[in-house]
Tab-separated table of C-alpha atoms in Angstrom:
chain	number	residue	atom	x	y	z
A	19	UNK	CA	-0.058	-0.087	0.020
A	20	UNK	CA	1.400	3.347	-1.013
A	21	UNK	CA	0.316	5.153	2.214
A	22	UNK	CA	2.227	2.554	4.203
A	23	UNK	CA	5.422	3.423	2.383
A	24	UNK	CA	5.040	7.141	3.037
A	25	UNK	CA	5.209	6.577	6.727
A	26	UNK	CA	9.010	5.917	6.906
A	27	UNK	CA	10.032	3.322	9.269
A	28	UNK	CA	7.171	3.631	11.583
A	29	UNK	CA	4.212	1.715	10.331
A	30	UNK	CA	1.020	3.582	9.533
A	31	UNK	CA	-0.954	1.141	11.729
A	32	UNK	CA	0.821	0.527	14.974
A	33	UNK	CA	-0.108	-1.886	17.784
A	34	UNK	CA	-1.778	-0.820	20.863
A	35	UNK	CA	-1.953	-3.038	23.980
A	36	UNK	CA	-4.502	-2.096	26.658
A	37	UNK	CA	-4.750	-3.703	30.131
A	38	UNK	CA	-7.615	-3.900	32.636
A	39	UNK	CA	-8.723	-5.638	35.647
A	40	UNK	CA	-10.847	-8.807	35.288
A	41	UNK	CA	-12.841	-10.576	37.944
A	42	UNK	CA	-11.567	-10.345	41.463
A	43	UNK	CA	-9.031	-7.563	40.382
A	44	UNK	CA	-6.872	-9.908	38.235
A	45	UNK	CA	-4.778	-7.895	35.665
A	46	UNK	CA	-5.335	-8.954	32.030
A	47	UNK	CA	-5.165	-7.652	28.484
A	48	UNK	CA	-8.321	-5.854	27.358
A	49	UNK	CA	-7.261	-5.026	23.763
A	50	UNK	CA	-4.334	-5.882	21.543
A	51	UNK	CA	-4.572	-4.536	17.920
A	52	UNK	CA	-4.049	-1.461	15.757
A	53	UNK	CA	-4.727	2.006	17.157
A	54	UNK	CA	-8.484	2.452	15.998
A	55	UNK	CA	-8.280	6.189	15.720
A	56	UNK	CA	-5.605	6.380	12.904
A	57	UNK	CA	-6.018	8.926	10.184
A	58	UNK	CA	-4.072	8.882	6.993
A	59	UNK	CA	-4.511	12.269	5.361
A	60	UNK	CA	-5.684	12.151	1.772
A	61	UNK	CA	-4.787	15.860	1.079
A	62	UNK	CA	-1.255	15.815	2.648
A	63	UNK	CA	0.489	12.678	1.406
A	64	UNK	CA	2.507	11.017	4.311
A	65	UNK	CA	0.706	12.890	7.189
A	66	UNK	CA	-0.658	10.341	9.733
A	67	UNK	CA	-2.464	11.068	13.007
A	68	UNK	CA	-2.906	8.281	15.502
A	69	UNK	CA	-4.700	8.990	18.846
A	70	UNK	CA	-3.492	6.189	20.969
A	71	UNK	CA	-5.377	7.052	24.153
A	72	UNK	CA	-6.944	9.787	26.114
A	73	UNK	CA	-7.965	10.474	29.725
A	74	UNK	CA	-10.518	12.886	31.123
A	75	UNK	CA	-10.202	14.831	34.299
A	76	UNK	CA	-12.491	12.253	35.949
A	77	UNK	CA	-10.665	8.966	34.638
A	78	UNK	CA	-10.473	6.336	37.222
A	79	UNK	CA	-8.862	2.988	37.445
A	80	UNK	CA	-9.793	0.135	37.029
A	81	UNK	CA	-10.703	0.610	33.318
A	82	UNK	CA	-14.431	0.394	32.787
A	83	UNK	CA	-13.950	-1.497	29.539
A	84	UNK	CA	-14.702	1.557	27.301
A	85	UNK	CA	-12.064	2.899	24.824
A	86	UNK	CA	-12.130	6.624	25.481
A	87	UNK	CA	-10.594	7.754	22.266
A	88	UNK	CA	-13.582	7.447	19.880
A	89	UNK	CA	-15.406	9.877	22.333
A	90	UNK	CA	-12.707	12.537	22.126
A	91	UNK	CA	-14.144	15.839	20.564
A	92	UNK	CA	-11.061	17.865	20.984
A	93	UNK	CA	-7.406	16.827	20.502
A	94	UNK	CA	-6.540	19.694	23.003
A	95	UNK	CA	-7.148	18.329	26.518
A	96	UNK	CA	-8.662	20.432	29.174
A	97	UNK	CA	-6.851	20.968	32.433
A	98	UNK	CA	-6.373	17.414	34.002
A	99	UNK	CA	-6.906	15.557	30.844
A	100	UNK	CA	-4.358	13.975	28.456
A	101	UNK	CA	-3.981	12.881	24.810
A	102	UNK	CA	-1.463	10.371	23.651
A	103	UNK	CA	-0.641	10.880	19.891
A	104	UNK	CA	1.780	9.435	17.402
A	105	UNK	CA	2.238	11.714	14.457
A	106	UNK	CA	4.030	11.262	11.286
A	107	UNK	CA	5.064	14.359	9.281
A	108	UNK	CA	5.988	14.283	5.558
A	109	UNK	CA	8.873	16.308	4.212
A	110	UNK	CA	8.076	20.025	3.881
A	111	UNK	CA	8.352	19.628	0.190
A	112	UNK	CA	4.998	18.065	0.166
A	113	UNK	CA	3.460	21.401	1.037
A	114	UNK	CA	5.265	23.053	-1.880
A	115	UNK	CA	4.167	20.615	-4.519
A	116	UNK	CA	2.403	22.408	-7.529
A	117	UNK	CA	-0.752	20.229	-6.897
A	118	UNK	CA	-0.955	20.759	-3.080
A	119	UNK	CA	-4.424	21.972	-2.198
A	120	UNK	CA	-4.013	24.160	0.862
A	121	UNK	CA	-7.757	24.811	1.463
A	122	UNK	CA	-8.560	21.093	1.269
A	123	UNK	CA	-5.804	20.303	3.579
A	124	UNK	CA	-7.161	22.836	6.032
A	125	UNK	CA	-10.698	21.339	5.773
A	126	UNK	CA	-9.397	17.855	6.350
A	127	UNK	CA	-7.309	18.860	9.322
A	128	UNK	CA	-10.482	20.429	10.908
A	129	UNK	CA	-12.241	17.068	10.365
A	130	UNK	CA	-9.403	14.873	11.617
A	131	UNK	CA	-8.061	17.046	14.445
A	132	UNK	CA	-10.999	19.045	16.066
A	133	UNK	CA	-9.893	21.426	18.703
A	134	UNK	CA	-6.261	21.461	17.460
A	135	UNK	CA	-6.621	22.254	13.785
A	136	UNK	CA	-8.604	25.554	14.622
A	137	UNK	CA	-5.439	26.927	16.452
A	138	UNK	CA	-3.268	26.653	13.397
A	139	UNK	CA	-2.001	29.875	11.863
A	140	UNK	CA	-1.474	30.133	8.062
A	141	UNK	CA	2.289	29.406	8.583
A	142	UNK	CA	1.638	26.259	10.660
A	143	UNK	CA	2.362	27.717	13.999
A	144	UNK	CA	-0.023	26.915	16.861
A	145	UNK	CA	-0.332	27.122	20.671
A	146	UNK	CA	-2.177	24.939	23.095
A	147	UNK	CA	-2.827	25.296	26.895
A	148	UNK	CA	-0.829	22.065	27.443
A	149	UNK	CA	2.518	20.573	28.696
A	150	UNK	CA	3.637	18.243	25.944
A	151	UNK	CA	6.178	15.365	26.610
A	152	UNK	CA	7.540	13.980	23.318
A	153	UNK	CA	10.030	11.804	21.740
A	154	UNK	CA	11.186	11.597	18.073
A	155	UNK	CA	10.656	7.893	17.044
A	156	UNK	CA	12.122	8.167	13.512
A	157	UNK	CA	13.630	10.775	11.368
A	158	UNK	CA	14.341	14.313	12.121
A	159	UNK	CA	12.184	17.294	12.615
A	160	UNK	CA	12.683	20.980	13.589
A	161	UNK	CA	10.745	22.700	16.347
A	162	UNK	CA	10.306	26.263	15.445
A	163	UNK	CA	9.417	28.874	18.006
A	164	UNK	CA	9.071	32.666	17.721
A	165	UNK	CA	11.560	35.022	16.206
A	166	UNK	CA	12.896	32.337	13.948
A	167	UNK	CA	14.277	30.427	16.962
A	168	UNK	CA	14.332	26.677	16.039
A	169	UNK	CA	16.214	23.439	16.900
A	170	UNK	CA	16.673	20.186	15.175
A	171	UNK	CA	15.422	17.013	16.960
A	172	UNK	CA	16.702	13.607	15.692
A	173	UNK	CA	15.609	10.132	16.441
A	174	UNK	CA	15.121	9.458	20.331
A	175	UNK	CA	15.613	13.157	21.137
A	176	UNK	CA	12.977	14.278	23.653
A	177	UNK	CA	11.054	17.506	24.273
A	178	UNK	CA	8.956	19.280	26.809
A	179	UNK	CA	6.794	21.959	25.396
A	180	UNK	CA	5.230	24.271	27.993
A	181	UNK	CA	2.323	25.885	26.115
A	182	UNK	CA	4.614	27.710	23.699
A	183	UNK	CA	3.659	28.933	20.201
A	184	UNK	CA	5.513	26.544	17.747
A	185	UNK	CA	5.452	24.784	14.425
A	186	UNK	CA	7.005	21.458	13.256
A	187	UNK	CA	9.153	21.549	10.039
A	188	UNK	CA	10.441	18.505	8.312
A	189	UNK	CA	13.279	19.916	6.312
A	190	UNK	CA	14.493	16.321	5.329
A	191	UNK	CA	13.672	14.234	2.374
A	192	UNK	CA	11.935	11.511	4.473
A	193	UNK	CA	9.052	11.288	7.119
A	194	UNK	CA	9.476	12.053	10.710
A	195	UNK	CA	7.500	10.393	13.428
A	196	UNK	CA	7.018	11.744	17.082
A	197	UNK	CA	5.098	10.331	19.996
A	198	UNK	CA	3.757	12.991	22.225
A	199	UNK	CA	1.502	13.216	25.347
A	200	UNK	CA	-0.510	16.429	25.763
A	201	UNK	CA	-1.292	17.153	29.309
A	202	UNK	CA	-4.023	19.860	29.736
A	203	UNK	CA	-2.892	22.754	31.936
A	204	UNK	CA	-4.276	25.729	33.518
A	205	UNK	CA	-3.432	29.199	32.142
A	206	UNK	CA	-3.509	32.628	33.851
A	207	UNK	CA	-7.081	33.107	32.391
A	208	UNK	CA	-8.383	29.632	33.459
A	209	UNK	CA	-11.456	30.039	35.766
A	210	UNK	CA	-12.418	27.494	38.409
């Protein structure tokens, strides 16, 4: 499948193992299969979004047997919530291709990544009220901040992003994949 090739060394469909408690509190495997909320973008060849898991502010253990990811209506977690994502970015050259349809890509992103896509500026920069813990699984990607401040992150480099305005740039000629956990945080304007 062509879309599988576009993802680099990280497969499009990655395995997710979920645990739970069975009768009398015995730990067991609840699920073992592909991440069900995997979106392969049609308008941006090579862009793949995978929501592995999410928690709400009221999440408790043991797991009640319900996969929370299909119920997520915003990729941006509220304070006390989390989102676990694995994202594959194609080379930036994809966005410069003569047949790239920017408006169609924006519309698809709004459908695939609600709550996050609305925060994107025309240059790809965005800001979320989250603390993000991440690691580069494959390839290299540049984190661009304000005032052309940027740094290259390579395979196994980690990052902690504290609600800063940023963009991801893939200046290489191959896909880059990151795993990131977004933790919803309070901001100065958060009300109780």
